[in-house]
PDB file of C-alpha atoms in Angstrom:
ATOM      1  CA  MET A   1      -7.146  73.176 -55.034  1.00  0.00           C
ATOM      2  CA  THR A   2      -8.691  69.987 -56.699  1.00  0.00           C
ATOM      3  CA  ALA A   3     -12.300  70.634 -57.879  1.00  0.00           C
ATOM      4  CA  ILE A   4     -14.971  68.386 -56.685  1.00  0.00           C
ATOM      5  CA  ARG A   5     -16.199  66.394 -59.846  1.00  0.00           C
ATOM      6  CA  VAL A   6     -20.087  66.538 -59.920  1.00  0.00           C
ATOM      7  CA  LEU A   7     -22.542  64.451 -62.142  1.00  0.00           C
ATOM      8  CA  LEU A   8     -26.057  65.768 -62.334  1.00  0.00           C
ATOM      9  CA  VAL A   9     -28.861  63.167 -63.067  1.00  0.00           C
ATOM     10  CA  ASP A  10     -32.395  64.612 -63.425  1.00  0.00           C
ATOM     11  CA  ASP A  11     -35.085  63.998 -66.106  1.00  0.00           C
ATOM     12  CA  ASP A  12     -35.860  67.609 -66.124  1.00  0.00           C
ATOM     13  CA  PRO A  13     -33.705  69.702 -68.342  1.00  0.00           C
ATOM     14  CA  LEU A  14     -34.526  72.862 -66.560  1.00  0.00           C
ATOM     15  CA  VAL A  15     -33.538  71.669 -62.990  1.00  0.00           C
ATOM     16  CA  ARG A  16     -30.316  70.249 -64.574  1.00  0.00           C
ATOM     17  CA  ALA A  17     -29.797  73.778 -66.035  1.00  0.00           C
ATOM     18  CA  GLY A  18     -30.537  75.325 -62.690  1.00  0.00           C
ATOM     19  CA  LEU A  19     -28.059  73.210 -60.865  1.00  0.00           C
ATOM     20  CA  SER A  20     -25.298  73.492 -63.255  1.00  0.00           C
ATOM     21  CA  LEU A  21     -25.613  77.301 -63.244  1.00  0.00           C
ATOM     22  CA  MET A  22     -25.882  77.550 -59.431  1.00  0.00           C
ATOM     23  CA  MET A  23     -22.889  75.119 -58.818  1.00  0.00           C
ATOM     24  CA  GLY A  24     -20.845  76.111 -61.746  1.00  0.00           C
ATOM     25  CA  GLY A  25     -19.955  79.433 -60.184  1.00  0.00           C
ATOM     26  CA  ALA A  26     -18.294  77.721 -57.224  1.00  0.00           C
ATOM     27  CA  GLU A  27     -14.532  77.521 -57.690  1.00  0.00           C
ATOM     28  CA  ASP A  28     -14.129  74.136 -56.009  1.00  0.00           C
ATOM     29  CA  ILE A  29     -16.771  72.443 -58.070  1.00  0.00           C
ATOM     30  CA  GLU A  30     -16.668  71.283 -61.619  1.00  0.00           C
ATOM     31  CA  ILE A  31     -19.828  69.695 -63.294  1.00  0.00           C
ATOM     32  CA  VAL A  32     -18.279  66.949 -65.304  1.00  0.00           C
ATOM     33  CA  GLY A  33     -21.546  65.521 -67.031  1.00  0.00           C
ATOM     34  CA  GLU A  34     -25.359  65.435 -67.064  1.00  0.00           C
ATOM     35  CA  ALA A  35     -27.761  62.580 -67.570  1.00  0.00           C
ATOM     36  CA  ALA A  36     -31.601  62.535 -68.127  1.00  0.00           C
ATOM     37  CA  ASP A  37     -32.135  59.129 -66.816  1.00  0.00           C
ATOM     38  CA  GLY A  38     -30.666  56.403 -64.345  1.00  0.00           C
ATOM     39  CA  SER A  39     -29.982  54.228 -67.450  1.00  0.00           C
ATOM     40  CA  GLU A  40     -27.357  56.549 -68.566  1.00  0.00           C
ATOM     41  CA  VAL A  41     -25.340  56.950 -65.091  1.00  0.00           C
ATOM     42  CA  GLN A  42     -23.058  53.829 -65.452  1.00  0.00           C
ATOM     43  CA  ALA A  43     -21.350  54.770 -68.502  1.00  0.00           C
ATOM     44  CA  LEU A  44     -21.228  58.386 -67.566  1.00  0.00           C
ATOM     45  CA  VAL A  45     -19.598  57.605 -64.205  1.00  0.00           C
ATOM     46  CA  ASP A  46     -17.087  55.461 -66.115  1.00  0.00           C
ATOM     47  CA  ARG A  47     -16.238  58.362 -68.516  1.00  0.00           C
ATOM     48  CA  THR A  48     -16.192  61.172 -66.226  1.00  0.00           C
ATOM     49  CA  ARG A  49     -15.190  59.820 -62.900  1.00  0.00           C
ATOM     50  CA  PRO A  50     -17.286  62.038 -60.499  1.00  0.00           C
ATOM     51  CA  ASP A  51     -16.679  62.343 -56.801  1.00  0.00           C
ATOM     52  CA  VAL A  52     -20.428  63.109 -56.150  1.00  0.00           C
ATOM     53  CA  VAL A  53     -23.505  62.344 -57.989  1.00  0.00           C
ATOM     54  CA  LEU A  54     -26.651  64.530 -57.571  1.00  0.00           C
ATOM     55  CA  MET A  55     -29.375  61.935 -58.151  1.00  0.00           C
ATOM     56  CA  ASP A  56     -33.148  62.695 -58.875  1.00  0.00           C
ATOM     57  CA  ILE A  57     -35.175  59.715 -57.419  1.00  0.00           C
ATOM     58  CA  ARG A  58     -38.069  59.808 -60.022  1.00  0.00           C
ATOM     59  CA  MET A  59     -37.085  59.035 -63.499  1.00  0.00           C
ATOM     60  CA  PRO A  60     -39.049  57.384 -66.467  1.00  0.00           C
ATOM     61  CA  THR A  61     -36.792  54.471 -67.484  1.00  0.00           C
ATOM     62  CA  VAL A  62     -34.335  53.547 -64.462  1.00  0.00           C
ATOM     63  CA  ASP A  63     -35.233  55.530 -61.395  1.00  0.00           C
ATOM     64  CA  GLY A  64     -32.731  57.075 -59.030  1.00  0.00           C
ATOM     65  CA  LEU A  65     -33.170  54.290 -56.390  1.00  0.00           C
ATOM     66  CA  THR A  66     -31.956  51.476 -58.931  1.00  0.00           C
ATOM     67  CA  ALA A  67     -29.242  53.693 -60.110  1.00  0.00           C
ATOM     68  CA  THR A  68     -27.823  54.307 -56.644  1.00  0.00           C
ATOM     69  CA  GLU A  69     -28.042  50.703 -55.838  1.00  0.00           C
ATOM     70  CA  ARG A  70     -26.002  49.940 -59.011  1.00  0.00           C
ATOM     71  CA  LEU A  71     -23.723  52.667 -58.378  1.00  0.00           C
ATOM     72  CA  ARG A  72     -22.853  51.841 -54.681  1.00  0.00           C
ATOM     73  CA  GLY A  73     -22.112  48.313 -55.554  1.00  0.00           C
ATOM     74  CA  ARG A  74     -19.160  49.325 -57.465  1.00  0.00           C
ATOM     75  CA  GLU A  75     -15.619  49.637 -56.278  1.00  0.00           C
ATOM     76  CA  GLU A  76     -14.380  53.123 -55.561  1.00  0.00           C
ATOM     77  CA  ALA A  77     -18.104  54.265 -56.125  1.00  0.00           C
ATOM     78  CA  PRO A  78     -18.918  58.038 -56.188  1.00  0.00           C
ATOM     79  CA  GLN A  79     -20.973  59.468 -53.246  1.00  0.00           C
ATOM     80  CA  VAL A  80     -24.647  59.951 -54.067  1.00  0.00           C
ATOM     81  CA  VAL A  81     -26.880  62.687 -52.943  1.00  0.00           C
ATOM     82  CA  VAL A  82     -30.469  62.156 -53.530  1.00  0.00           C
ATOM     83  CA  LEU A  83     -32.660  65.051 -55.169  1.00  0.00           C
ATOM     84  CA  THR A  84     -36.423  65.031 -53.833  1.00  0.00           C
ATOM     85  CA  THR A  85     -39.425  67.016 -53.191  1.00  0.00           C
ATOM     86  CA  PHE A  86     -40.223  65.193 -49.986  1.00  0.00           C
ATOM     87  CA  HIS A  87     -38.571  65.040 -46.483  1.00  0.00           C
ATOM     88  CA  ALA A  88     -39.506  61.611 -45.733  1.00  0.00           C
ATOM     89  CA  ASP A  89     -40.464  59.622 -48.708  1.00  0.00           C
ATOM     90  CA  GLU A  90     -40.059  55.677 -48.716  1.00  0.00           C
ATOM     91  CA  GLN A  91     -38.028  55.932 -51.601  1.00  0.00           C
ATOM     92  CA  VAL A  92     -35.630  58.246 -50.165  1.00  0.00           C
ATOM     93  CA  LEU A  93     -35.241  55.963 -47.250  1.00  0.00           C
ATOM     94  CA  ARG A  94     -34.490  53.009 -49.459  1.00  0.00           C
ATOM     95  CA  ALA A  95     -31.967  55.155 -51.402  1.00  0.00           C
ATOM     96  CA  LEU A  96     -30.095  55.770 -47.912  1.00  0.00           C
ATOM     97  CA  ARG A  97     -30.318  52.148 -47.233  1.00  0.00           C
ATOM     98  CA  ALA A  98     -28.725  51.303 -50.661  1.00  0.00           C
ATOM     99  CA  GLY A  99     -25.829  53.721 -49.784  1.00  0.00           C
ATOM    100  CA  ALA A 100     -26.750  57.159 -50.657  1.00  0.00           C
ATOM    101  CA  ALA A 101     -24.902  59.696 -48.383  1.00  0.00           C
ATOM    102  CA  GLY A 102     -27.836  61.958 -47.939  1.00  0.00           C
ATOM    103  CA  PHE A 103     -30.554  63.919 -49.729  1.00  0.00           C
ATOM    104  CA  VAL A 104     -31.251  67.695 -50.481  1.00  0.00           C
ATOM    105  CA  LEU A 105     -34.689  68.961 -51.187  1.00  0.00           C
ATOM    106  CA  LYS A 106     -35.092  70.590 -54.753  1.00  0.00           C
ATOM    107  CA  ASP A 107     -36.110  73.840 -53.409  1.00  0.00           C
ATOM    108  CA  THR A 108     -33.156  74.044 -51.109  1.00  0.00           C
ATOM    109  CA  PRO A 109     -31.344  77.372 -51.432  1.00  0.00           C
ATOM    110  CA  PRO A 110     -28.338  77.352 -53.940  1.00  0.00           C
ATOM    111  CA  ALA A 111     -25.657  77.943 -51.265  1.00  0.00           C
ATOM    112  CA  GLU A 112     -26.908  75.099 -49.177  1.00  0.00           C
ATOM    113  CA  ILE A 113     -26.949  72.517 -52.171  1.00  0.00           C
ATOM    114  CA  VAL A 114     -23.292  73.567 -52.929  1.00  0.00           C
ATOM    115  CA  ALA A 115     -22.408  73.207 -49.081  1.00  0.00           C
ATOM    116  CA  ALA A 116     -24.047  69.541 -49.268  1.00  0.00           C
ATOM    117  CA  VAL A 117     -21.855  68.492 -52.170  1.00  0.00           C
ATOM    118  CA  ARG A 118     -18.645  69.830 -50.254  1.00  0.00           C
ATOM    119  CA  ARG A 119     -19.958  67.901 -47.030  1.00  0.00           C
ATOM    120  CA  VAL A 120     -20.472  64.606 -49.111  1.00  0.00           C
ATOM    121  CA  ALA A 121     -17.158  64.740 -50.990  1.00  0.00           C
ATOM    122  CA  ALA A 122     -15.286  65.246 -47.505  1.00  0.00           C
ATOM    123  CA  GLY A 123     -16.994  62.152 -46.332  1.00  0.00           C
ATOM    124  CA  ASP A 124     -19.852  63.641 -43.986  1.00  0.00           C
ATOM    125  CA  PRO A 125     -23.590  62.594 -44.456  1.00  0.00           C
ATOM    126  CA  VAL A 126     -25.957  65.327 -45.568  1.00  0.00           C
ATOM    127  CA  LEU A 127     -28.677  64.732 -42.956  1.00  0.00           C
ATOM    128  CA  SER A 128     -29.639  67.010 -39.908  1.00  0.00           C
ATOM    129  CA  PRO A 129     -30.475  65.196 -36.756  1.00  0.00           C
ATOM    130  CA  THR A 130     -34.190  66.302 -37.219  1.00  0.00           C
ATOM    131  CA  VAL A 131     -34.429  64.954 -40.701  1.00  0.00           C
ATOM    132  CA  THR A 132     -32.759  61.607 -39.469  1.00  0.00           C
ATOM    133  CA  ARG A 133     -35.511  61.237 -36.826  1.00  0.00           C
ATOM    134  CA  GLN A 134     -38.121  61.987 -39.403  1.00  0.00           C
ATOM    135  CA  LEU A 135     -36.889  59.433 -41.943  1.00  0.00           C
ATOM    136  CA  MET A 136     -36.307  56.716 -39.051  1.00  0.00           C
ATOM    137  CA  ALA A 137     -39.869  57.384 -37.647  1.00  0.00           C
ATOM    138  CA  HIS A 138     -40.992  56.813 -41.452  1.00  0.00           C
ATOM    139  CA  ALA A 139     -39.223  53.469 -41.429  1.00  0.00           C
ATOM    140  CA  ALA A 140     -40.927  52.258 -38.415  1.00  0.00           C
ATOM    141  CA  GLY A 141     -43.902  49.867 -38.967  1.00  0.00           C
ATOM    142  CA  SER A 142     -44.738  46.126 -39.526  1.00  0.00           C
ATOM    143  CA  ALA A 143     -41.232  45.482 -41.046  1.00  0.00           C
ATOM    144  CA  LEU A 144     -39.303  46.708 -37.833  1.00  0.00           C
ATOM    145  CA  ASP A 145     -39.555  43.606 -35.980  1.00  0.00           C
ATOM    146  CA  THR A 146     -38.047  41.668 -38.595  1.00  0.00           C
ATOM    147  CA  ARG A 147     -35.378  44.032 -39.242  1.00  0.00           C
ATOM    148  CA  ARG A 148     -34.528  44.301 -35.385  1.00  0.00           C
ATOM    149  CA  SER A 149     -33.245  40.865 -34.852  1.00  0.00           C
ATOM    150  CA  ALA A 150     -31.036  41.013 -38.081  1.00  0.00           C
ATOM    151  CA  ALA A 151     -29.738  44.349 -36.948  1.00  0.00           C
ATOM    152  CA  ARG A 152     -29.114  43.319 -33.474  1.00  0.00           C
ATOM    153  CA  SER A 153     -27.182  40.127 -34.658  1.00  0.00           C
ATOM    154  CA  ARG A 154     -25.013  42.528 -36.788  1.00  0.00           C
ATOM    155  CA  MET A 155     -24.353  45.042 -34.186  1.00  0.00           C
ATOM    156  CA  ALA A 156     -23.215  42.287 -31.800  1.00  0.00           C
ATOM    157  CA  ALA A 157     -19.945  42.385 -33.860  1.00  0.00           C
ATOM    158  CA  LEU A 158     -19.120  45.690 -32.211  1.00  0.00           C
ATOM    159  CA  ASN A 159     -17.114  46.128 -29.106  1.00  0.00           C
ATOM    160  CA  GLU A 160     -18.549  48.280 -26.285  1.00  0.00           C
ATOM    161  CA  ARG A 161     -16.777  51.556 -27.411  1.00  0.00           C
ATOM    162  CA  GLU A 162     -17.825  51.041 -30.947  1.00  0.00           C
ATOM    163  CA  ARG A 163     -21.323  50.412 -30.026  1.00  0.00           C
ATOM    164  CA  GLU A 164     -21.229  53.603 -28.139  1.00  0.00           C
ATOM    165  CA  VAL A 165     -19.900  55.576 -31.092  1.00  0.00           C
ATOM    166  CA  ALA A 166     -22.581  53.798 -33.454  1.00  0.00           C
ATOM    167  CA  VAL A 167     -25.218  55.255 -31.198  1.00  0.00           C
ATOM    168  CA  ALA A 168     -23.635  58.603 -31.309  1.00  0.00           C
ATOM    169  CA  VAL A 169     -23.702  58.533 -34.982  1.00  0.00           C
ATOM    170  CA  GLY A 170     -27.313  57.477 -35.054  1.00  0.00           C
ATOM    171  CA  ARG A 171     -28.201  60.434 -33.198  1.00  0.00           C
ATOM    172  CA  GLY A 172     -26.706  62.513 -35.939  1.00  0.00           C
ATOM    173  CA  SER A 173     -23.826  63.702 -33.795  1.00  0.00           C
ATOM    174  CA  PRO A 174     -20.701  65.073 -35.763  1.00  0.00           C
ATOM    175  CA  ASN A 175     -17.237  63.521 -34.882  1.00  0.00           C
ATOM    176  CA  ALA A 176     -16.279  66.621 -32.613  1.00  0.00           C
ATOM    177  CA  GLU A 177     -19.364  66.277 -30.617  1.00  0.00           C
ATOM    178  CA  ILE A 178     -18.906  62.499 -30.224  1.00  0.00           C
ATOM    179  CA  ALA A 179     -15.296  62.981 -29.258  1.00  0.00           C
ATOM    180  CA  ALA A 180     -16.312  65.552 -26.421  1.00  0.00           C
ATOM    181  CA  ALA A 181     -19.093  63.399 -25.157  1.00  0.00           C
ATOM    182  CA  LEU A 182     -17.189  60.019 -25.033  1.00  0.00           C
ATOM    183  CA  PHE A 183     -13.585  61.604 -23.925  1.00  0.00           C
ATOM    184  CA  MET A 184     -11.542  60.803 -26.818  1.00  0.00           C
ATOM    185  CA  SER A 185      -9.898  62.612 -29.790  1.00  0.00           C
ATOM    186  CA  VAL A 186     -11.646  63.336 -33.185  1.00  0.00           C
ATOM    187  CA  ALA A 187      -9.055  61.024 -34.679  1.00  0.00           C
ATOM    188  CA  THR A 188      -9.982  58.256 -32.405  1.00  0.00           C
ATOM    189  CA  VAL A 189     -13.712  58.769 -33.370  1.00  0.00           C
ATOM    190  CA  LYS A 190     -12.831  58.562 -36.992  1.00  0.00           C
ATOM    191  CA  THR A 191     -10.979  55.292 -36.324  1.00  0.00           C
ATOM    192  CA  HIS A 192     -13.888  53.709 -34.597  1.00  0.00           C
ATOM    193  CA  VAL A 193     -16.161  55.016 -37.461  1.00  0.00           C
ATOM    194  CA  SER A 194     -14.065  53.258 -40.020  1.00  0.00           C
ATOM    195  CA  ARG A 195     -13.902  50.194 -37.932  1.00  0.00           C
ATOM    196  CA  ILE A 196     -17.656  50.170 -37.684  1.00  0.00           C
ATOM    197  CA  LEU A 197     -17.972  50.652 -41.429  1.00  0.00           C
ATOM    198  CA  ALA A 198     -15.658  47.805 -42.042  1.00  0.00           C
ATOM    199  CA  LYS A 199     -17.049  45.294 -39.474  1.00  0.00           C
ATOM    200  CA  LEU A 200     -20.731  45.891 -40.466  1.00  0.00           C
ATOM    201  CA  ASP A 201     -20.057  46.264 -44.185  1.00  0.00           C
ATOM    202  CA  LEU A 202     -21.603  49.567 -44.630  1.00  0.00           C
ATOM    203  CA  ASN A 203     -20.968  52.518 -46.905  1.00  0.00           C
ATOM    204  CA  ASN A 204     -21.509  55.466 -44.764  1.00  0.00           C
ATOM    205  CA  ARG A 205     -22.551  57.149 -41.407  1.00  0.00           C
ATOM    206  CA  VAL A 206     -26.230  57.145 -42.727  1.00  0.00           C
ATOM    207  CA  GLN A 207     -26.370  53.552 -42.957  1.00  0.00           C
ATOM    208  CA  ILE A 208     -24.717  53.100 -39.416  1.00  0.00           C
ATOM    209  CA  ALA A 209     -27.473  55.532 -38.136  1.00  0.00           C
ATOM    210  CA  LEU A 210     -30.256  53.130 -39.985  1.00  0.00           C
ATOM    211  CA  LEU A 211     -28.726  49.912 -38.536  1.00  0.00           C
ATOM    212  CA  ALA A 212     -28.531  51.347 -34.944  1.00  0.00           C
ATOM    213  CA  TYR A 213     -32.161  52.474 -35.220  1.00  0.00           C
ATOM    214  CA  ASP A 214     -33.301  49.210 -36.620  1.00  0.00           C
ATOM    215  CA  ALA A 215     -31.389  47.419 -33.702  1.00  0.00           C
ATOM    216  CA  GLY A 216     -33.379  49.463 -31.205  1.00  0.00           C
ATOM    217  CA  LEU A 217     -30.106  51.123 -29.813  1.00  0.00           C
ATOM    218  CA  LEU A 218     -31.521  54.646 -30.165  1.00  0.00           C
ATOM    219  CA  GLU A 219     -34.765  53.811 -27.942  1.00  0.00           C
ATOM    220  CA  GLU A 220     -32.414  52.160 -25.355  1.00  0.00           C
ATOM    221  CA  ASP A 221     -30.461  55.263 -25.389  1.00  0.00           C
ATOM    222  CA  GLY A 222     -33.506  57.329 -24.351  1.00  0.00           C
ATOM    223  CA  HIS A 223     -33.837  59.085 -27.941  1.00  0.00           C
TER     224      HIS A 223
END
């Protein structure tokens, strides 16, 4: 078994120690490095080659949002999971738009944080449908109208089947559920998701969900 390589980024040494302790006991996870600020992340990623970065949002010099944007702009970028104390915080939403694969609350039980790292390493987002709806509701506001026309223009690049899959992803449905609802195989769903990501130049399923919301597709779908 190849261990999942994890980099911890948090300005609180006690938080880093706790995370290291709770995840270090998992046989399939290896803590390859720790950083106290976003300014240290790029060099550490170059040196340690992590699969997943657990990233605190609020840090004194370079915050987690900026560090996430920089990381996700790289080729072969590691997945980023945001660490936060809030369910629906504007900075969390911005981090997701920048390419983070999801977020976990700092008071999440240890087993769930380990499970989240495994999910992200496997290519799945760490957002429940309930949390997805919370974040999307938080995104609504005066800027939504401006985003809607741009989002609809981008979504026009998808064919009808890809659009259906994008809407299902936006609802937070896993591949197996999408496959059953749209009468296709899980492999076909994965192919459609890959094509959607490529056509829309997106990083992950979270960004598909946010774009579908911005375009108004989830409202049209009755959700």
